[in-house]
mmCIF file of C-alpha atoms and ligand atoms in Angstrom:
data_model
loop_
_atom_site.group_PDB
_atom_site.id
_atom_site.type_symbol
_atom_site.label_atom_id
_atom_site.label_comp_id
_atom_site.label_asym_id
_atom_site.label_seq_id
_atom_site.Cartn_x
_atom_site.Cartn_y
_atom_site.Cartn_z
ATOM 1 C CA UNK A 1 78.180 107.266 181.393
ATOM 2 C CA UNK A 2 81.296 105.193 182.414
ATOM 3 C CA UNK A 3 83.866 107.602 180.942
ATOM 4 C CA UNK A 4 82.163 110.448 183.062
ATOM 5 C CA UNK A 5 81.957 108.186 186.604
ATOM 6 C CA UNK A 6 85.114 107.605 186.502
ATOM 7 C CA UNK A 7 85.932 111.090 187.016
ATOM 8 C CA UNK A 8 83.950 111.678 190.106
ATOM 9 C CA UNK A 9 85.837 110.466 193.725
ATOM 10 C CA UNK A 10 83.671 110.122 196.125
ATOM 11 C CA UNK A 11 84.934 110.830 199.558
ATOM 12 C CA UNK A 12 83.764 108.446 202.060
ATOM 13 C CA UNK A 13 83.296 110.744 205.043
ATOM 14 C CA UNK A 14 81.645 108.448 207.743
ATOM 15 C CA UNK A 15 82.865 107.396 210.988
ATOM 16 C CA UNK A 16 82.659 104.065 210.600
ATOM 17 C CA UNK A 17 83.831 100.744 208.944
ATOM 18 C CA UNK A 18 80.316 99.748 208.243
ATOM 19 C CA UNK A 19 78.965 102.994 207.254
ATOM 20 C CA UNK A 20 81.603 103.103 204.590
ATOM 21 C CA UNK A 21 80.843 99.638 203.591
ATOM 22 C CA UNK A 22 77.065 100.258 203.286
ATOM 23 C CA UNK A 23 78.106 103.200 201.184
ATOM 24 C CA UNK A 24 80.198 101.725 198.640
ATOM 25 C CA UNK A 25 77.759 98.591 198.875
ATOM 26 C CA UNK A 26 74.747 101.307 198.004
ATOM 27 C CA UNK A 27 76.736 103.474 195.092
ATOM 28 C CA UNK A 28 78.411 100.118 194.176
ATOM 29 C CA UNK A 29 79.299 101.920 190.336
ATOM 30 C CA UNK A 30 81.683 104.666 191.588
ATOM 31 C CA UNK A 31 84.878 103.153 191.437
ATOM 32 C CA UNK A 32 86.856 105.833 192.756
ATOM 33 C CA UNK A 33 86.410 106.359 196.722
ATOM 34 C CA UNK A 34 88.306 109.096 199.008
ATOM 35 C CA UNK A 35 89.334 108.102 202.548
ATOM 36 C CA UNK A 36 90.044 110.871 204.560
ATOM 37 C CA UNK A 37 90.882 112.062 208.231
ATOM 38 C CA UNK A 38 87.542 111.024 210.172
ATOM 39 C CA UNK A 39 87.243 107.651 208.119
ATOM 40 C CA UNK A 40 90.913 107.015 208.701
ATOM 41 C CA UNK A 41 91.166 108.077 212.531
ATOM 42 C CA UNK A 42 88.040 105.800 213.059
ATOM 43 C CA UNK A 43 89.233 102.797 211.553
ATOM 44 C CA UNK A 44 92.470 102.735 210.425
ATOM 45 C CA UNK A 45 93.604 100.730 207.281
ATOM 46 C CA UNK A 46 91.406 97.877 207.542
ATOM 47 C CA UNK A 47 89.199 100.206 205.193
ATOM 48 C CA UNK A 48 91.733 100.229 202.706
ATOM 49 C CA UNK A 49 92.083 96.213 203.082
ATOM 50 C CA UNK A 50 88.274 96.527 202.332
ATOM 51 C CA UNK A 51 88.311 98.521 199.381
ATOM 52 C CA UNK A 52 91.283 97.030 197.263
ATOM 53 C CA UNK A 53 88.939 93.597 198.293
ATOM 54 C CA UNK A 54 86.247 95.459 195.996
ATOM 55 C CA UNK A 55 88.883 96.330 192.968
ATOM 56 C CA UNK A 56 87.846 100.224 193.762
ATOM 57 C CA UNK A 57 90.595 102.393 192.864
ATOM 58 C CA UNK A 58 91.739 104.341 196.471
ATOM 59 C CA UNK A 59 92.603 108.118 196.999
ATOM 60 C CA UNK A 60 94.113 108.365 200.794
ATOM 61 C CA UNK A 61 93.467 112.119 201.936
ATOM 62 C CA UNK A 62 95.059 112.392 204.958
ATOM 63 C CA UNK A 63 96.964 115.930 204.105
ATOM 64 C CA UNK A 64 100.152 114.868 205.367
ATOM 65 C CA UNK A 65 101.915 118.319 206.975
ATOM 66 C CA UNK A 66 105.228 117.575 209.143
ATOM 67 C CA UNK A 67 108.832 117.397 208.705
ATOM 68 C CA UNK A 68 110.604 115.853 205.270
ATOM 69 C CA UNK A 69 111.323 112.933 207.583
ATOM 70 C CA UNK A 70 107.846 112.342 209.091
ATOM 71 C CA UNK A 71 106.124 112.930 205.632
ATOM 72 C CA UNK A 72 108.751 110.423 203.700
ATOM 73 C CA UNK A 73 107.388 108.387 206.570
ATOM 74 C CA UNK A 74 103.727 108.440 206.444
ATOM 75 C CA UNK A 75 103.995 108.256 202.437
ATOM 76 C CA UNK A 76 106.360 105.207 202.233
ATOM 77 C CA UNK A 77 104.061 103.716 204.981
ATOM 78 C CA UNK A 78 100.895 104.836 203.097
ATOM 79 C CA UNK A 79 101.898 103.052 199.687
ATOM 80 C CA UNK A 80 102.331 99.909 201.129
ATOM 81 C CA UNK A 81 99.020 99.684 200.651
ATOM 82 C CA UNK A 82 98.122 100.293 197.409
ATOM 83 C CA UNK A 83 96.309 103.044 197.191
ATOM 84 C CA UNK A 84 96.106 105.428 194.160
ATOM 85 C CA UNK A 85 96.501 109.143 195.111
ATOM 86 C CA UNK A 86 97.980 110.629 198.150
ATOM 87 C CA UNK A 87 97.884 113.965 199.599
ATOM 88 C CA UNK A 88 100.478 115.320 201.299
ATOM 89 C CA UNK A 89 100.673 120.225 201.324
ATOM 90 C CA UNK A 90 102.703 121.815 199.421
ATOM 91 C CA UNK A 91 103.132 124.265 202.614
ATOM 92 C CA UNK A 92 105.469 121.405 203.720
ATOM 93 C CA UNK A 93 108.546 122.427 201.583
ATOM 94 C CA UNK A 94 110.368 121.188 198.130
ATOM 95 C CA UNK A 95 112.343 118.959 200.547
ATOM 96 C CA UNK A 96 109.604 117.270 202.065
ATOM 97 C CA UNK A 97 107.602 116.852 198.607
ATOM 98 C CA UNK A 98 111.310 115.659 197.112
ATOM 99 C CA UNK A 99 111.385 112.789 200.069
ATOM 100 C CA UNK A 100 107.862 111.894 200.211
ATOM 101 C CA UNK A 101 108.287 111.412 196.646
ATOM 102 C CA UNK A 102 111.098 109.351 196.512
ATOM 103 C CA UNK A 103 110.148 107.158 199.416
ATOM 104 C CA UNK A 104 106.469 106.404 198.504
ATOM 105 C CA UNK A 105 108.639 104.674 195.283
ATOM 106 C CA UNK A 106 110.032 102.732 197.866
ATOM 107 C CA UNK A 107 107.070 101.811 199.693
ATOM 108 C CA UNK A 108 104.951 101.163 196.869
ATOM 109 C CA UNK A 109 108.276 98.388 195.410
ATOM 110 C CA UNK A 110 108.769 96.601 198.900
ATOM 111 C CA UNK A 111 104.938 96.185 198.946
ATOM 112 C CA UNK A 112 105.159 94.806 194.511
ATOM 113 C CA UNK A 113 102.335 98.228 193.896
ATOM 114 C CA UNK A 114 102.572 100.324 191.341
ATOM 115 C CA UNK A 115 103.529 104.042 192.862
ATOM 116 C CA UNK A 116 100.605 105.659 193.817
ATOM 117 C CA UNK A 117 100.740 109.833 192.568
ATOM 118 C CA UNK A 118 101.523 112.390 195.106
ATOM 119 C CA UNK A 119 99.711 115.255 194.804
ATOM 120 C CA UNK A 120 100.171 118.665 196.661
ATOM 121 C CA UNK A 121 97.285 120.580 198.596
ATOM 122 C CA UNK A 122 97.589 123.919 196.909
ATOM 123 C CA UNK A 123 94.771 125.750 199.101
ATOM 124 C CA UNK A 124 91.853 124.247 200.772
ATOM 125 C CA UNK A 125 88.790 124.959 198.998
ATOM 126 C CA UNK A 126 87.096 125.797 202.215
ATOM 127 C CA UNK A 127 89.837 129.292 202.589
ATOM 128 C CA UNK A 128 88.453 132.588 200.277
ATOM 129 C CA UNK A 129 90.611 135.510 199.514
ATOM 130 C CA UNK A 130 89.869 136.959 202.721
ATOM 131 C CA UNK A 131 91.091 134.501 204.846
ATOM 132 C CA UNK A 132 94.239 133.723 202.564
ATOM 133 C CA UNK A 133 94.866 137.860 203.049
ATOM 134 C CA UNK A 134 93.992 138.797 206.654
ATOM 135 C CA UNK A 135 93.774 135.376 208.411
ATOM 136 C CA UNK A 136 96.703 133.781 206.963
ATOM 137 C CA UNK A 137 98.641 136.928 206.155
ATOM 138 C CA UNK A 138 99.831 135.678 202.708
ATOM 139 C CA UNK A 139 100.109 138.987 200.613
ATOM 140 C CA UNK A 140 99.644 137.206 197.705
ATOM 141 C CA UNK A 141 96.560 137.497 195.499
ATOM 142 C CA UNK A 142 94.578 133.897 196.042
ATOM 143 C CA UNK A 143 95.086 132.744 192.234
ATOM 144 C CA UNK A 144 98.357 132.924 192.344
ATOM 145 C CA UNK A 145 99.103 132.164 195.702
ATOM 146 C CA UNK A 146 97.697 128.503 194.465
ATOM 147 C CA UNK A 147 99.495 128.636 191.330
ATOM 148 C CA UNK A 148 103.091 129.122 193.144
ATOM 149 C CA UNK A 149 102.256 126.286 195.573
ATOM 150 C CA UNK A 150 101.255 124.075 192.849
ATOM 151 C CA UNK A 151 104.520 124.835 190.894
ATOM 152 C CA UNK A 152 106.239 123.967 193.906
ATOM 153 C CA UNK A 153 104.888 120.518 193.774
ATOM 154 C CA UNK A 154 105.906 120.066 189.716
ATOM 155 C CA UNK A 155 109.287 121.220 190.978
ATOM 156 C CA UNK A 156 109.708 119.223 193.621
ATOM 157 C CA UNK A 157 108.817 115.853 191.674
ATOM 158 C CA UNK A 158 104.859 115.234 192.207
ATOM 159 C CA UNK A 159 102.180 114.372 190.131
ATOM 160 C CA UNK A 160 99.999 116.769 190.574
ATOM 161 C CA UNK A 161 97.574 119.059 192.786
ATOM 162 C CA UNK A 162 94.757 119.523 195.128
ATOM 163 C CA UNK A 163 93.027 122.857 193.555
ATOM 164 C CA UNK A 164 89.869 124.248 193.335
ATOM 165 C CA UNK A 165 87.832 124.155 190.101
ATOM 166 C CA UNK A 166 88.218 128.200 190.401
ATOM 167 C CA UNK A 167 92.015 127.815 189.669
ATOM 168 C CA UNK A 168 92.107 124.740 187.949
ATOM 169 C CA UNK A 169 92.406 126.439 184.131
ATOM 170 C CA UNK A 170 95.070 128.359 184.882
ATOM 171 C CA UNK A 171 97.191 125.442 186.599
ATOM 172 C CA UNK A 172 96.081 123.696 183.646
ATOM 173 C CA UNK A 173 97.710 126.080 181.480
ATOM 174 C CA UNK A 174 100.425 126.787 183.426
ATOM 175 C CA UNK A 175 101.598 122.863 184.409
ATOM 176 C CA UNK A 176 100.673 121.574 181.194
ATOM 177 C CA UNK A 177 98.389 118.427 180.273
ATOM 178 C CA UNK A 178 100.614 115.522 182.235
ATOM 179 C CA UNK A 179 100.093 117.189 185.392
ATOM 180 C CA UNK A 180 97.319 115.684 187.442
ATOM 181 C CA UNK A 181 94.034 118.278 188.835
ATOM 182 C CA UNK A 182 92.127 116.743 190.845
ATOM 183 C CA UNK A 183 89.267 119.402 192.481
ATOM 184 C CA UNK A 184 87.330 119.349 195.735
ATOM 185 C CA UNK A 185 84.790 122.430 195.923
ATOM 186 C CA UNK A 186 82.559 121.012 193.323
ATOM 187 C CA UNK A 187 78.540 121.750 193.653
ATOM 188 C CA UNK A 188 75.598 121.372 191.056
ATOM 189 C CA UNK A 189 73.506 124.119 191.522
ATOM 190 C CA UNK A 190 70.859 122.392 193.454
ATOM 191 C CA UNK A 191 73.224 121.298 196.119
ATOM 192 C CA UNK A 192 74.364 123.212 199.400
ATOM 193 C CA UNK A 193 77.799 125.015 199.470
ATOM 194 C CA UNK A 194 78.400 124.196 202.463
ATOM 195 C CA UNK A 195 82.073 125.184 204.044
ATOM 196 C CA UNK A 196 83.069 125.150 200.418
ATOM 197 C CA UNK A 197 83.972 128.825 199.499
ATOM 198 C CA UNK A 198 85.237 128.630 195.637
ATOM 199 C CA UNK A 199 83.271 126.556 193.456
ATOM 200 C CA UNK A 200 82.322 125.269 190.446
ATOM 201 C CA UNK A 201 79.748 122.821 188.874
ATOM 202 C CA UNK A 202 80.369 119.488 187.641
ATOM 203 C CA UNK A 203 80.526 120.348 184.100
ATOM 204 C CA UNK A 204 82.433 124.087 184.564
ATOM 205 C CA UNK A 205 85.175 121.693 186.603
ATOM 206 C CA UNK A 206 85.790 119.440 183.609
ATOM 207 C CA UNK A 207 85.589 122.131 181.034
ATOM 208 C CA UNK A 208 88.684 123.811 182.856
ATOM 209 C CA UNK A 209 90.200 121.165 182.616
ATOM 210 C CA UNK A 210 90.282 119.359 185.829
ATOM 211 C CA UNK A 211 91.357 115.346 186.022
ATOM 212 C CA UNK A 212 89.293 114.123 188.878
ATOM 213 C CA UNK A 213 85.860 115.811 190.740
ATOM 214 C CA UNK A 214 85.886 114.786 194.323
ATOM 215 C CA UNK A 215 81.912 114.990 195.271
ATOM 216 C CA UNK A 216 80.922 114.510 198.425
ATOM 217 C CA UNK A 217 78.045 115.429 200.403
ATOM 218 C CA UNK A 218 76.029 116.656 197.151
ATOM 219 C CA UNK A 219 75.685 112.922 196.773
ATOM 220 C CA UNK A 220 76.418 110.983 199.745
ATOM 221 C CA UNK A 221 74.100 113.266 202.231
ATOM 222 C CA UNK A 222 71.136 113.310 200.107
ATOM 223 C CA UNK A 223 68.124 111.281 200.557
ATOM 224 C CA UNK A 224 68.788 109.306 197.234
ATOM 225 C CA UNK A 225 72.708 109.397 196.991
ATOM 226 C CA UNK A 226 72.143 106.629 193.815
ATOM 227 C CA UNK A 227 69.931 109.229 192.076
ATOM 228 C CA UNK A 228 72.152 112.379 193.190
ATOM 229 C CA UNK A 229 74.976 111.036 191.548
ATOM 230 C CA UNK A 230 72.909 109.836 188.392
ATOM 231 C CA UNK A 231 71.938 113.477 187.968
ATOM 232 C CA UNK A 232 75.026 114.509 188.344
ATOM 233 C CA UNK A 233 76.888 112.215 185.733
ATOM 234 C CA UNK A 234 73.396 113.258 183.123
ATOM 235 C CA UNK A 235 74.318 116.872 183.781
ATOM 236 C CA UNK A 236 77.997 116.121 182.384
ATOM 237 C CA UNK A 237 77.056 114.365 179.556
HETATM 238 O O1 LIG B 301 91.040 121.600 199.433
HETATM 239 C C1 LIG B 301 90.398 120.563 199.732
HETATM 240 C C2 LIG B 301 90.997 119.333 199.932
HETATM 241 C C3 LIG B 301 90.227 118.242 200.238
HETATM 242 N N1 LIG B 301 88.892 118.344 200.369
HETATM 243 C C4 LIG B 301 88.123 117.120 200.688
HETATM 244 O O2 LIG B 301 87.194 116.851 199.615
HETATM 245 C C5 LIG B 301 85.963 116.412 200.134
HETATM 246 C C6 LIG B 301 84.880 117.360 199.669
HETATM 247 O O3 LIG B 301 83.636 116.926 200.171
HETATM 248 P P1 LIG B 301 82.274 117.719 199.889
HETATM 249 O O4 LIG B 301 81.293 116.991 200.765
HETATM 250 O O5 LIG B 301 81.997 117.559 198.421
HETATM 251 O O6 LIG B 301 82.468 119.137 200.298
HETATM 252 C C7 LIG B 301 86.104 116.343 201.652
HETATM 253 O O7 LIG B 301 86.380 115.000 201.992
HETATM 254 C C8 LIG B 301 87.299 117.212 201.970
HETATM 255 O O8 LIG B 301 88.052 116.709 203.053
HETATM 256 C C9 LIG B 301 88.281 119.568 200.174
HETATM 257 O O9 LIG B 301 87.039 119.688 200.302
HETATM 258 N N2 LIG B 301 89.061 120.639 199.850
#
């Protein structure tokens, strides 16, 4: 049971400080949490303050996308804190992965953390073929499209990569054991898709060899999120 919940992230996508508290409070075994954009915007790093308060292990999604000199920014500023995993897209360049890397190590020694793991957005899990093709006019086929990017990251220094459980063999294969999968776009089959466009169950995810499954509202929008996630880790036994 343990080995398996500490796989699953949850992301805590509320709006507030004491929503998210109530939330961790109510699943108070997952010891992995997500803070993303709305979280973030709402309250800022107080909710980080919270969280290391709690011992829970921190993954800050905030998808950082700028300039090398902005991103080095955000992810030296970012690992002051002590979080675990940050995102930051590959789409921003080997020379902004290459800076963000090296100054999150700075951040994370001024601050006495450990360095948290970058890890490159490969292709949001919420984007199909279609809309990588006609919408985003990449004229690569969507596989390998998240391959490249996710090479790009290895290259350029990071840990790892966002992917989808759909890709997340190949990268596997193709990156090799050390690099870090962590996969959004996960559903059991009795939850909602959603906006999520390529996905996976639980169990297929792991099997392919992803890391980490980041589950969200399959557990934290249903009317018992304690017994949606129970299910969940029984179905990955
Ligand atoms: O490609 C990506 C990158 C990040 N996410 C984030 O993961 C969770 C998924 O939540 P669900 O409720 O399980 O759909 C959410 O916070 C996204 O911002 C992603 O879905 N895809």
């Amino acid at each position: 049971m343990k080995m398996n919940l500490d796989k699953i992230i949850v992301p805590l996508d509320v709006s507030s400080k004491e929503d998210a508290i109530a939330l961790v409070e109510k699943l108070h075994q997952v010891t992995f949490w997500k803070v993303g954009l709305e979280l973030f915007v709402s309250c800022g790093p107080e909710i980080l303050t919270f969280l290391k308060s709690q011992e829970k292990r921190i993954f800050l999604d905030l998808k950082f996308h700028d300039i090398p000199n902005t991103v080095a920014g955000a992810c030296r500023s970012a690992s002051r804190y002590g979080v675990d995993l940050i995102t930051l897209h590959a789409t921003a360049g080997k020379t902004a992965m290459k800076a963000a890397q090296m100054a999150a190590e700075d951040g994370a020694k001024e601050a006495g953390y450990p360095v948290p793991k970058l890890i490159a957005i490969t292709l949001l899990t919420s984007l199909n073929s279609r809309d990588l093709a006609f919408d985003l006019k990449v004229p690569l086929e969507l596989p390998e499209y998240a391959l490249s990017m996710a090479l790009l990251a290895q290259e350029s220094g990071l840990a790892g990569a966002v992917c989808s459980p759909q890709e997340v063999a190949q990268l596997r294969q193709t990156c090799g054991d050390e690099f870090l999968l962590v996969c959004p776009g996960v559903r059991p089959v009795w939850a909602d898709k959603g906006d999520q466009q390529r996905t996976f169950t639980p169990s297929e995810a792991l099997k392919a060899g992803a890391n980490y499954l980041v589950i969200g509202r399959p557990i934290t929008a249903s009317n018992d999120p304690v017994k949606a996630l129970e299910r969940i880790i029984d179905e990955i036994k």
